[in-house]
Coordinates of C-alpha atoms and ligand atoms in Angstrom, one line a residue:
X1 CA 58.9 60.8 72.9
X2 CA 61.5 58.2 73.7
X3 CA 64.8 60.1 74.2
X4 CA 66.3 59.2 70.9
X5 CA 64.5 58.6 67.6
X6 CA 65.0 55.2 66.1
X7 CA 65.8 56.8 62.8
X8 CA 68.7 58.6 64.3
X9 CA 70.7 55.4 64.3
X10 CA 70.7 55.7 60.5
X11 CA 70.5 59.5 59.8
X12 CA 72.5 60.9 62.7
X13 CA 75.3 58.4 62.6
X14 CA 78.8 59.8 62.3
X15 CA 81.4 58.8 59.7
X16 CA 81.1 56.5 56.7
X17 CA 77.8 55.0 57.8
X18 CA 76.0 58.3 58.3
X19 CA 77.4 59.5 55.0
X20 CA 76.1 56.4 53.3
X21 CA 72.6 56.7 54.7
X22 CA 72.2 60.4 54.1
X23 CA 74.1 60.7 50.8
X24 CA 71.9 58.4 48.8
X25 CA 68.7 59.8 50.4
X26 CA 69.8 63.3 49.5
X27 CA 69.7 62.3 45.9
X28 CA 65.9 62.5 46.3
X29 CA 66.3 66.2 46.9
X30 CA 66.2 66.5 50.7
X31 CA 68.2 69.3 52.5
X32 CA 70.7 68.4 55.2
X33 CA 68.7 69.9 58.1
X34 CA 65.9 67.3 57.6
X35 CA 68.2 64.5 58.8
X36 CA 68.2 65.4 62.5
X37 CA 65.6 65.2 65.2
X38 CA 62.6 64.7 62.9
X39 CA 60.3 61.7 63.2
X40 CA 60.7 59.7 60.0
X41 CA 57.4 58.4 58.9
X42 CA 56.9 55.5 56.5
X43 CA 53.7 55.7 54.4
X44 CA 53.2 52.2 53.2
X45 CA 50.7 52.2 50.3
X46 CA 49.4 48.9 48.9
X47 CA 48.9 50.6 45.6
X48 CA 48.6 48.8 42.3
X49 CA 46.6 48.9 39.1
X50 CA 46.3 45.2 39.5
X51 CA 44.4 45.8 42.7
X52 CA 41.7 48.2 41.5
X53 CA 40.3 48.8 45.0
X54 CA 43.7 50.2 46.0
X55 CA 44.6 52.0 42.7
X56 CA 44.1 55.5 44.3
X57 CA 46.2 54.9 47.3
X58 CA 49.3 56.6 45.9
X59 CA 47.2 59.8 45.6
X60 CA 45.9 59.4 49.1
X61 CA 49.5 59.0 50.3
X62 CA 50.3 62.6 49.1
X63 CA 47.8 64.0 51.6
X64 CA 49.4 61.9 54.4
X65 CA 52.7 63.3 53.3
X66 CA 51.4 66.9 53.5
X67 CA 50.3 66.2 57.1
X68 CA 53.6 64.7 58.1
X69 CA 55.6 67.7 56.7
X70 CA 53.2 70.1 58.4
X71 CA 53.8 68.4 61.8
X72 CA 57.5 68.5 61.5
X73 CA 58.1 64.9 60.4
X74 CA 60.0 63.5 57.4
X75 CA 57.8 61.3 55.2
X76 CA 58.8 58.5 52.9
X77 CA 56.2 56.7 50.8
X78 CA 57.0 53.0 50.1
X79 CA 55.0 50.4 48.2
X80 CA 53.6 47.3 50.0
X81 CA 52.3 44.2 48.4
X82 CA 48.9 45.0 46.9
X83 CA 46.5 42.1 47.1
X84 CA 43.6 42.5 44.7
X85 CA 40.7 40.2 45.5
X86 CA 39.3 40.2 41.9
X87 CA 42.3 39.3 39.8
X88 CA 44.7 37.2 41.9
X89 CA 44.6 33.4 41.6
X90 CA 44.1 31.0 43.2
X91 CA 43.1 33.5 45.9
X92 CA 44.5 36.7 47.5
X93 CA 44.3 34.9 50.9
X94 CA 47.2 32.8 49.8
X95 CA 49.4 35.9 50.0
X96 CA 48.0 37.7 53.1
X97 CA 50.7 36.2 55.3
X98 CA 53.3 37.1 52.7
X99 CA 52.1 40.7 52.7
X100 CA 52.1 40.8 56.5
X101 CA 55.6 39.5 56.5
X102 CA 56.7 42.0 53.9
X103 CA 55.2 44.9 55.8
X104 CA 56.8 43.8 59.1
X105 CA 60.2 43.4 57.5
X106 CA 60.1 46.6 55.6
X107 CA 59.2 48.6 58.7
X108 CA 61.9 46.9 60.8
X109 CA 64.7 47.2 58.3
X110 CA 64.2 50.9 57.4
X111 CA 64.9 54.0 59.4
X112 CA 61.3 54.5 60.4
X113 CA 59.9 55.9 63.6
X114 CA 56.2 55.7 62.8
X115 CA 54.1 54.3 60.0
X116 CA 50.8 55.0 58.2
X117 CA 49.6 52.0 56.3
X118 CA 47.2 52.6 53.4
X119 CA 44.9 49.7 52.8
X120 CA 41.6 48.9 51.0
X121 CA 40.9 45.6 49.3
X122 CA 40.1 42.7 51.7
X123 CA 43.5 41.2 52.6
X124 CA 45.5 44.4 52.6
X125 CA 44.0 45.5 55.9
X126 CA 44.6 42.4 58.0
X127 CA 48.0 42.0 56.5
X128 CA 48.9 45.6 57.5
X129 CA 47.6 45.1 61.0
X130 CA 49.4 41.8 61.5
X131 CA 52.7 43.2 60.2
X132 CA 52.4 46.3 62.3
X133 CA 51.6 44.3 65.4
X134 CA 54.6 42.1 65.1
X135 CA 57.0 45.0 64.6
X136 CA 55.2 47.3 67.1
X137 CA 56.2 50.9 66.1
X138 CA 53.6 53.7 66.3
X139 CA 51.2 52.9 63.4
X140 CA 47.9 54.3 61.9
X141 CA 45.8 52.3 59.6
X142 CA 44.1 54.4 56.9
X143 CA 41.7 52.7 54.5
X144 CA 41.1 54.0 51.0
X145 CA 37.4 54.1 51.5
X146 CA 34.5 52.4 49.7
X147 CA 33.4 53.2 46.1
X148 CA 30.4 55.4 45.4
X149 CA 27.1 53.5 45.6
X150 CA 26.4 51.3 42.6
X151 CA 23.4 52.2 40.4
X152 CA 21.9 50.1 37.7
X153 CA 18.6 50.8 35.8
X154 CA 17.4 52.9 38.7
X155 CA 18.2 50.4 41.3
X156 CA 21.0 50.8 44.0
X157 CA 23.3 47.8 43.6
X158 CA 26.1 46.7 45.8
X159 CA 29.4 45.0 45.2
X160 CA 29.4 41.2 45.2
X161 CA 25.9 40.8 46.7
X162 CA 24.1 41.9 43.6
X163 CA 26.6 40.2 41.3
X164 CA 25.8 36.9 43.0
X165 CA 22.0 37.7 42.6
X166 CA 22.4 38.6 39.0
X167 CA 24.5 35.5 38.2
X168 CA 21.8 33.3 39.7
X169 CA 19.2 35.2 37.7
X170 CA 21.2 34.5 34.5
X171 CA 21.4 30.8 35.4
X172 CA 17.7 30.8 36.1
X173 CA 17.0 32.5 32.7
X174 CA 15.4 35.6 34.2
X175 CA 18.2 38.0 33.3
X176 CA 19.7 38.4 29.8
X177 CA 23.5 38.0 29.4
X178 CA 23.7 41.5 27.9
X179 CA 22.0 43.1 30.9
X180 CA 24.5 41.2 33.1
X181 CA 27.5 42.7 31.3
X182 CA 25.8 46.1 31.2
X183 CA 25.6 46.0 35.0
X184 CA 29.4 45.6 35.5
X185 CA 30.4 49.2 35.3
X186 CA 27.3 50.3 37.2
X187 CA 28.3 48.2 40.3
X188 CA 31.8 49.5 40.3
X189 CA 31.6 53.2 39.6
X190 CA 34.7 54.8 41.2
X191 CA 37.9 54.4 43.1
X192 CA 37.6 52.5 46.3
X193 CA 36.7 49.1 47.8
X194 CA 33.5 47.1 47.7
X195 CA 30.4 49.1 48.7
X196 CA 28.7 46.4 50.8
X197 CA 29.6 45.3 54.3
X198 CA 31.9 42.7 52.7
X199 CA 35.3 41.9 54.0
X200 CA 37.0 45.1 53.0
X201 CA 34.4 47.3 54.7
X202 CA 34.3 45.0 57.7
X203 CA 38.1 45.1 58.1
X204 CA 38.2 48.8 57.7
X205 CA 35.6 49.2 60.4
X206 CA 37.5 46.7 62.6
X207 CA 40.7 48.7 62.3
X208 CA 38.8 51.6 63.7
X209 CA 37.1 49.4 66.3
X210 CA 40.5 48.1 67.4
X211 CA 41.7 51.7 67.9
X212 CA 44.2 51.6 65.0
X213 CA 42.4 54.0 62.7
X214 CA 41.3 57.6 63.4
X215 CA 37.8 58.1 64.5
X216 CA 35.2 58.1 61.8
X217 CA 37.7 57.4 59.0
X218 CA 36.8 53.8 58.1
X219 CA 33.6 54.6 56.3
X220 CA 34.5 57.8 54.3
X221 CA 33.9 57.2 50.6
X222 CA 37.1 57.0 48.5
X223 CA 36.1 59.9 46.3
X224 CA 34.9 62.2 49.2
X225 CA 37.2 65.1 49.8
X226 CA 37.0 64.1 53.5
X227 CA 39.0 61.0 52.7
X228 CA 42.0 63.3 51.7
X229 CA 41.4 65.4 54.8
X230 CA 41.5 62.3 56.9
X231 CA 44.8 61.3 55.2
X232 CA 46.2 64.8 55.9
X233 CA 45.2 64.5 59.6
X234 CA 46.6 61.0 59.8
X235 CA 49.9 62.5 58.6
X236 CA 49.9 65.0 61.4
X237 CA 48.7 62.5 64.0
X238 CA 51.4 59.9 63.3
X239 CA 54.1 62.4 64.1
X240 CA 52.4 63.1 67.4
X241 CA 52.1 59.3 68.1
X242 CA 55.9 59.0 67.6
X243 CA 56.4 61.8 70.1
X244 CA 54.0 60.0 72.5
X245 CA 55.6 56.6 71.7
X246 CA 52.1 55.1 71.5
X247 CA 52.5 51.7 70.0
X248 CA 50.0 49.0 68.7
X249 CA 50.9 46.8 71.7
X250 CA 49.3 49.5 73.9
X251 CA 46.2 49.7 71.7
X252 CA 45.5 46.1 70.5
X253 CA 44.6 44.1 73.7
X254 CA 42.2 41.4 74.6
X255 CA 39.7 44.1 75.4
X256 CA 40.0 46.0 72.1
X257 CA 39.7 42.6 70.2
X258 CA 36.5 42.0 72.2
X259 CA 35.3 45.4 71.0
X260 CA 36.1 44.4 67.4
X261 CA 34.1 41.1 67.8
X262 CA 31.1 43.0 69.3
X263 CA 31.2 45.6 66.5
X264 CA 31.6 42.9 63.9
X265 CA 28.3 41.4 65.1
X266 CA 26.6 44.8 65.2
X267 CA 27.5 45.7 61.6
X268 CA 26.6 42.2 60.3
X269 CA 30.3 41.9 59.3
X270 CA 32.0 39.3 57.2
X271 CA 32.8 35.8 58.3
X272 CA 36.3 36.5 57.1
X273 CA 36.8 38.8 60.0
X274 CA 36.9 35.7 62.3
X275 CA 39.9 34.4 60.4
X276 CA 41.6 37.7 60.3
X277 CA 40.9 38.7 64.0
X278 CA 42.2 35.2 65.1
X279 CA 45.4 35.9 63.2
X280 CA 45.6 39.5 64.7
X281 CA 45.1 38.1 68.2
X282 CA 48.0 35.7 67.5
X283 CA 50.3 38.6 66.5
X284 CA 49.2 40.6 69.5
X285 CA 49.9 37.6 71.8
X286 CA 46.3 37.7 73.0
X287 CA 44.5 34.4 73.9
X288 CA 41.4 34.1 71.8
X289 CA 39.3 31.1 71.2
X290 CA 36.9 30.5 68.3
X291 CA 34.1 30.1 70.8
X292 CA 34.7 33.7 72.0
X293 CA 33.3 35.0 68.7
X294 CA 30.0 33.3 69.5
X295 CA 29.8 34.1 73.3
X296 CA 30.8 37.8 72.9
X297 CA 28.4 38.3 70.0
X298 CA 25.4 36.6 71.8
X299 CA 24.1 39.8 73.3
X300 CA 24.7 42.0 70.3
X301 CA 21.9 42.9 67.9
X302 CA 22.8 43.6 64.2
X303 CA 21.9 47.3 63.9
X304 CA 23.6 48.4 60.7
X305 CA 21.2 47.7 57.8
X306 CA 23.8 47.1 55.0
X307 CA 24.0 44.5 52.2
X308 CA 24.5 41.6 52.2
X309 CA 22.4 41.2 55.4
X310 CA 20.3 44.4 54.8
X311 CA 19.5 47.1 52.3
X312 CA 22.0 50.0 52.3
X313 CA 25.6 50.5 51.3
X314 CA 28.7 52.0 52.9
X315 CA 28.1 55.5 51.6
X316 CA 24.8 55.5 53.4
X317 CA 26.4 54.2 56.5
X318 CA 28.9 57.1 56.4
X319 CA 26.1 59.7 55.8
X320 CA 24.2 58.3 58.8
X321 CA 27.1 59.0 61.1
X322 CA 29.4 56.0 60.4
X323 CA 31.0 53.8 63.0
X324 CA 31.1 56.4 65.9
X325 CA 27.3 56.8 65.7
X326 CA 26.8 53.1 65.6
X327 CA 29.1 52.6 68.6
X328 CA 27.1 55.1 70.6
X329 CA 24.1 52.8 70.1
X330 CA 25.9 49.9 71.7
X331 CA 28.2 51.8 74.0
X332 CA 27.3 49.7 77.0
X333 CA 28.6 46.6 75.3
X334 CA 32.0 48.1 74.6
X335 CA 35.2 48.7 76.6
X336 CA 35.2 52.4 76.2
X337 CA 38.4 53.0 78.1
X338 CA 40.6 51.3 75.5
X339 CA 43.3 53.5 74.1
X340 CA 43.3 54.5 70.4
X341 CA 45.6 56.2 67.8
X342 CA 43.8 59.5 68.5
X343 CA 45.7 59.5 71.8
X344 CA 42.3 59.3 73.6
X345 CA 40.1 56.5 74.7
X346 CA 37.4 55.0 72.5
X347 CA 34.7 56.5 74.7
X348 CA 36.3 60.0 74.4
X349 CA 36.4 59.5 70.6
X350 CA 32.7 58.7 70.2
X351 CA 31.3 61.1 72.8
X352 CA 28.6 63.3 71.2
X353 CA 28.4 61.3 67.9
X354 CA 25.0 61.3 66.4
X355 CA 22.9 59.0 64.3
X356 CA 21.5 60.9 61.3
X357 CA 19.5 58.1 59.7
X358 CA 17.8 55.5 61.9
X359 CA 16.9 53.4 58.8
X360 CA 20.6 52.7 58.2
X361 CA 21.9 52.7 61.8
X362 CA 18.9 51.1 63.5
X363 CA 18.1 51.9 67.2
X364 CA 18.7 49.0 69.6
X365 CA 15.0 48.5 70.1
X366 CA 14.4 48.0 66.4
X367 CA 17.5 46.1 65.1
X368 CA 17.9 44.5 61.7
X369 CA 18.4 41.2 63.5
X370 CA 17.9 40.6 67.3
X371 CA 20.9 39.6 69.4
X372 CA 22.3 36.2 68.8
X373 CA 22.0 36.3 65.0
X374 CA 25.5 37.2 64.0
X375 CA 28.1 34.6 63.1
X376 CA 27.8 31.5 65.2
X377 CA 30.5 28.9 66.0
X378 CA 29.6 25.3 65.5
X379 CA 31.3 22.2 66.9
X380 CA 30.5 18.5 66.5
X381 CA 32.0 15.3 65.1
X382 CA 32.3 16.9 61.7
X383 CA 34.1 20.0 63.0
X384 CA 36.0 19.1 66.2
X385 CA 38.0 22.4 66.0
X386 CA 35.0 24.4 64.9
X387 CA 33.2 25.9 61.9
X388 CA 31.3 29.1 61.4
X389 CA 27.9 30.2 60.0
X390 CA 26.7 33.7 59.4
X391 CA 23.2 33.5 60.8
X392 CA 22.1 36.9 59.5
X393 CA 22.7 35.7 55.9
X394 CA 21.1 32.2 56.4
X395 CA 17.6 31.0 55.9
X396 CA 16.0 30.4 59.4
X397 CA 14.1 27.3 58.1
X398 CA 17.4 25.6 57.3
X399 CA 19.2 26.3 60.6
X400 CA 18.0 23.0 62.1
X401 CA 18.3 20.6 59.2
X402 CA 19.3 17.0 58.4
X403 CA 20.0 16.0 54.8
X404 CA 21.8 13.7 52.5
X405 CA 25.4 14.8 51.8
X406 CA 26.6 15.2 48.2
X407 CA 30.4 15.4 48.4
X408 CA 32.9 17.2 46.1
X409 CA 36.7 17.1 46.3
X410 CA 37.2 20.3 44.3
X411 CA 35.3 23.4 43.2
X412 CA 35.9 22.5 39.6
X413 CA 34.2 19.1 40.2
X414 CA 31.3 20.8 41.8
X415 CA 30.9 23.5 39.1
X416 CA 30.6 20.9 36.3
X417 CA 28.1 18.9 38.4
X418 CA 26.1 22.0 39.3
X419 CA 25.3 22.8 35.7
X420 CA 23.9 19.2 35.0
X421 CA 20.2 19.7 35.0
X422 CA 19.6 15.9 35.1
X423 CA 21.0 15.3 38.6
X424 CA 18.7 13.9 41.3
X425 CA 19.6 16.7 43.8
X426 CA 16.8 17.9 46.0
X427 CA 16.4 21.0 48.1
X428 CA 17.0 19.1 51.3
X429 CA 20.3 17.7 50.3
X430 CA 23.5 19.2 51.8
X431 CA 26.3 20.1 49.4
X432 CA 29.8 19.4 50.8
X433 CA 33.0 20.8 49.4
X434 CA 36.4 19.8 50.9
X435 CA 40.1 20.2 50.2
X436 CA 39.4 23.9 50.0
X437 CA 40.9 24.9 53.3
X438 CA 44.1 26.9 54.0
X439 CA 46.4 24.0 53.2
X440 CA 44.2 22.1 50.8
X441 CA 43.5 24.5 48.0
X442 CA 45.9 26.3 49.0
X443 CA 44.9 29.6 50.5
X444 CA 41.3 28.8 51.6
X445 CA 39.5 30.5 48.7
X446 CA 36.0 32.2 48.9
X447 CA 34.2 29.3 47.2
X448 CA 32.1 28.1 50.2
X449 CA 28.9 29.7 48.9
X450 CA 28.5 27.0 46.3
X451 CA 26.0 27.9 43.5
X452 CA 22.5 26.4 43.8
X453 CA 22.4 23.5 41.3
X454 CA 20.8 24.4 38.0
X455 CA 18.3 21.7 38.4
X456 CA 16.9 23.6 41.4
X457 CA 17.7 27.2 40.7
X458 CA 15.2 27.2 37.8
X459 CA 12.4 26.3 40.2
X460 CA 13.2 29.4 42.2
X461 CA 15.3 27.8 45.0
X462 CA 17.9 30.3 46.3
X463 CA 19.3 28.6 49.3
X464 CA 20.3 25.2 50.6
X465 CA 22.7 24.0 53.3
X466 CA 26.3 24.0 52.1
X467 CA 29.4 22.9 54.1
X468 CA 33.1 23.3 53.4
X469 CA 36.5 24.0 54.8
X470 CA 36.7 27.1 52.5
X471 CA 35.7 30.7 53.2
X472 CA 33.1 32.8 51.4
X473 CA 33.0 36.4 50.3
X474 CA 31.8 38.8 52.9
X475 CA 29.2 40.0 50.3
X476 CA 27.6 36.5 50.1
X477 CA 24.5 35.1 51.7
X478 CA 22.9 31.7 52.3
X479 CA 23.0 28.9 54.9
X480 CA 26.7 28.3 54.4
X481 CA 28.8 26.5 57.0
X482 CA 32.4 27.6 56.5
X483 CA 36.0 27.2 57.9
X484 CA 35.3 23.5 59.0
X485 CA 38.4 22.6 61.0
X486 CA 40.5 20.5 60.9
X487 CA 40.4 20.8 57.2
X488 CA 40.1 17.8 54.9
X489 CA 43.7 18.1 53.7
X490 CA 44.8 17.8 57.4
X491 CA 42.7 14.6 57.8
X492 CA 39.8 16.3 59.4
X493 CA 36.5 14.3 59.6
X494 CA 35.3 16.2 56.5
X495 CA 37.7 14.0 54.5
X496 CA 35.7 11.0 55.6
X497 CA 32.2 12.0 54.5
X498 CA 30.7 10.0 51.6
X499 CA 27.8 11.0 49.3
X500 CA 24.6 9.6 50.8
X501 CA 25.7 10.1 54.5
X502 CA 23.3 12.1 56.6
X503 CA 24.6 15.4 58.1
X504 CA 22.8 17.3 60.8
X505 CA 23.1 21.1 61.3
X506 CA 21.6 22.4 64.6
X507 CA 22.4 26.0 65.0
X508 CA 20.4 26.3 68.2
X509 CA 22.7 23.7 69.8
X510 CA 25.7 25.0 67.8
X511 CA 26.3 21.5 66.4
X512 CA 27.5 20.0 63.1
X513 CA 27.4 16.3 63.0
X514 CA 28.0 13.4 60.6
X515 CA 25.4 10.7 61.4
X516 CA 27.9 7.8 60.8
X517 CA 29.0 5.5 63.7
X518 CA 32.5 5.7 65.0
X519 CA 33.4 2.2 63.8
X520 CA 32.6 3.0 60.2
X521 CA 34.5 6.3 60.5
X522 CA 37.6 4.5 61.8
X523 CA 37.4 2.1 58.9
X524 CA 37.2 5.0 56.5
X525 CA 40.1 6.7 58.2
X526 CA 42.3 3.7 57.8
X527 CA 41.6 3.8 54.0
X528 CA 42.2 7.6 53.7
X529 CA 45.4 8.9 52.2
X530 CA 46.6 12.5 52.6
X531 CA 47.2 14.6 49.5
X532 CA 50.7 14.3 48.2
X533 CA 52.5 17.6 48.0
X534 CA 55.9 16.2 47.3
X535 CA 57.6 17.9 44.4
X536 CA 56.1 21.2 45.2
X537 CA 58.5 24.1 45.7
X538 CA 58.5 27.9 46.0
X539 CA 56.1 30.0 48.1
X540 CA 53.2 27.4 47.9
X541 CA 55.5 24.8 49.5
X542 CA 56.4 27.3 52.3
X543 CA 52.7 28.1 52.7
X544 CA 51.5 24.5 53.0
X545 CA 54.3 23.6 55.4
X546 CA 53.6 26.4 57.8
X547 CA 49.9 27.6 57.6
X548 CA 47.9 27.1 60.7
X549 CA 44.2 26.1 60.8
X550 CA 41.4 28.5 60.2
X551 CA 40.6 28.7 63.9
X552 CA 44.1 30.1 64.4
X553 CA 43.7 32.6 61.7
X554 CA 45.5 30.7 59.0
X555 CA 48.7 32.6 59.9
X556 CA 52.1 31.0 59.5
X557 CA 53.3 29.2 62.6
X558 CA 56.6 31.1 62.6
X559 CA 55.0 34.5 62.3
X560 CA 52.7 34.3 65.4
X561 CA 53.6 36.9 68.1
X562 CA 55.6 40.1 68.3
X563 CA 59.2 40.4 67.4
X564 CA 59.6 44.1 67.9
X565 CA 61.5 46.8 65.9
X566 CA 65.1 45.9 66.8
X567 CA 67.1 45.1 63.8
X568 CA 68.3 41.5 63.9
X569 CA 72.0 41.0 64.6
X570 CA 74.4 38.1 64.7
X571 CA 74.0 36.5 68.2
X572 CA 77.0 37.3 70.4
Ligands
FES1 FE1 38.5 44.7 46.6 FE2 35.9 43.8 47.2 S1 37.2 43.3 45.6 S2 37.2 45.1 48.3

């Protein structure tokens, strides 16, 4: 432990100031002897009834507290911004940076020596990691765990993935509206986050892959008693980490981020992980290029057979041995000497872990998808700064494809067109959505997996090439090119596409090109006018002024990097 606890500046101060800090805190019922020489642990719970995936986190916090007391610490639970994916508009992503900033500032401004951050729904995990990295005090990330497996009419159903399927079935007239409504409570059956390998599950796994979560904790179902046990142990462990002074800056390095990228490929993780890991790298002051996601994943087979790419759900993944068992399968691709919050290396953590179900965690020789089928990074004259495509969710026959572009400037415009059964759209057309990037929408919503037009869905078509500067839910599937950068609102070439232009997608060559000559593109550029945001105020105005491109993680330019835990003072 560093000689003096950070919290002693508050609680062991003499005179008026010490009185002030202790007196009000004692009103919560704490005896005097707790205020000296005890690591003060903040338990930040992103709890809210408006964020159903995180609604149980206040309960989980009580188990963390028990562990902190037991280890001789002094726990304080505090609320952090709860970002619920399902209810927030226009998109929870608009507020990820706000949550990260809130967490960083709450940690720094309070008498804390160590922190356990309780997370669940998609954006709460990257926000917590980003905030913790910038402040850099000993931190453990603890996810709330996935919901129980969904079950509807005898079929196992997963969050998001089966909703998208059912919705298309309703549009195609093969599922009744009443059945659709009846399935709602059967998909979401308990506390916890989405059951599929969507963004929440991916980011929980990534927090463990980075070394910030205790071994094996990222997959434990929310309602499993083991989730509370993990919380109790996290409470004990954070006190130990304070005594060791083990900080995120010693854990999140270029090599641990490489581990996370490899693991994201092996689990068939969400495309959103690319945006969040890019932002995390920025906070950790690690150089990371979008192309790194492609090159590092090239040798990695997808071996976890979970929806949306495969068949099973998170509960099955946990029963099969969870992340440690999966890491053993690809141990030679990982930097096993990386330090973690267990106080041991990744290799020490996973030694001896066993795979109990080779259907769920497939052996390397029989992967779900062979190496090179994870998320690929595309460049070309349509995406000079890059774009991504999740190959394991795409149709192989569409991965090399040229087609006529049909262009939309908003998701609302697309939605009303998509339901028009008289349109002349064909299966080989390419749907283009723009002004849906970080700045354009704002917040880069998950609308990139545009619905198949009604005129085609009735004939049984379930996939076509779609391109946008938006994101898509980690539970989605299809040949969907996302995160095109620069975004249209920043004057990226996407803004210059016209309906009728030909676009070529060539995954093999990692290219995305607009087949229009440069003279014509220059003429279009001279006619293009940027969106007018004058008159905007409040948070949205701050967001649009400072958000970086998708390839930089859509963080705020002024939040990149570490600022440390020192309380700001007037310059002398
Ligand atoms: Fe919260 Fe999926 S909606 S994790």
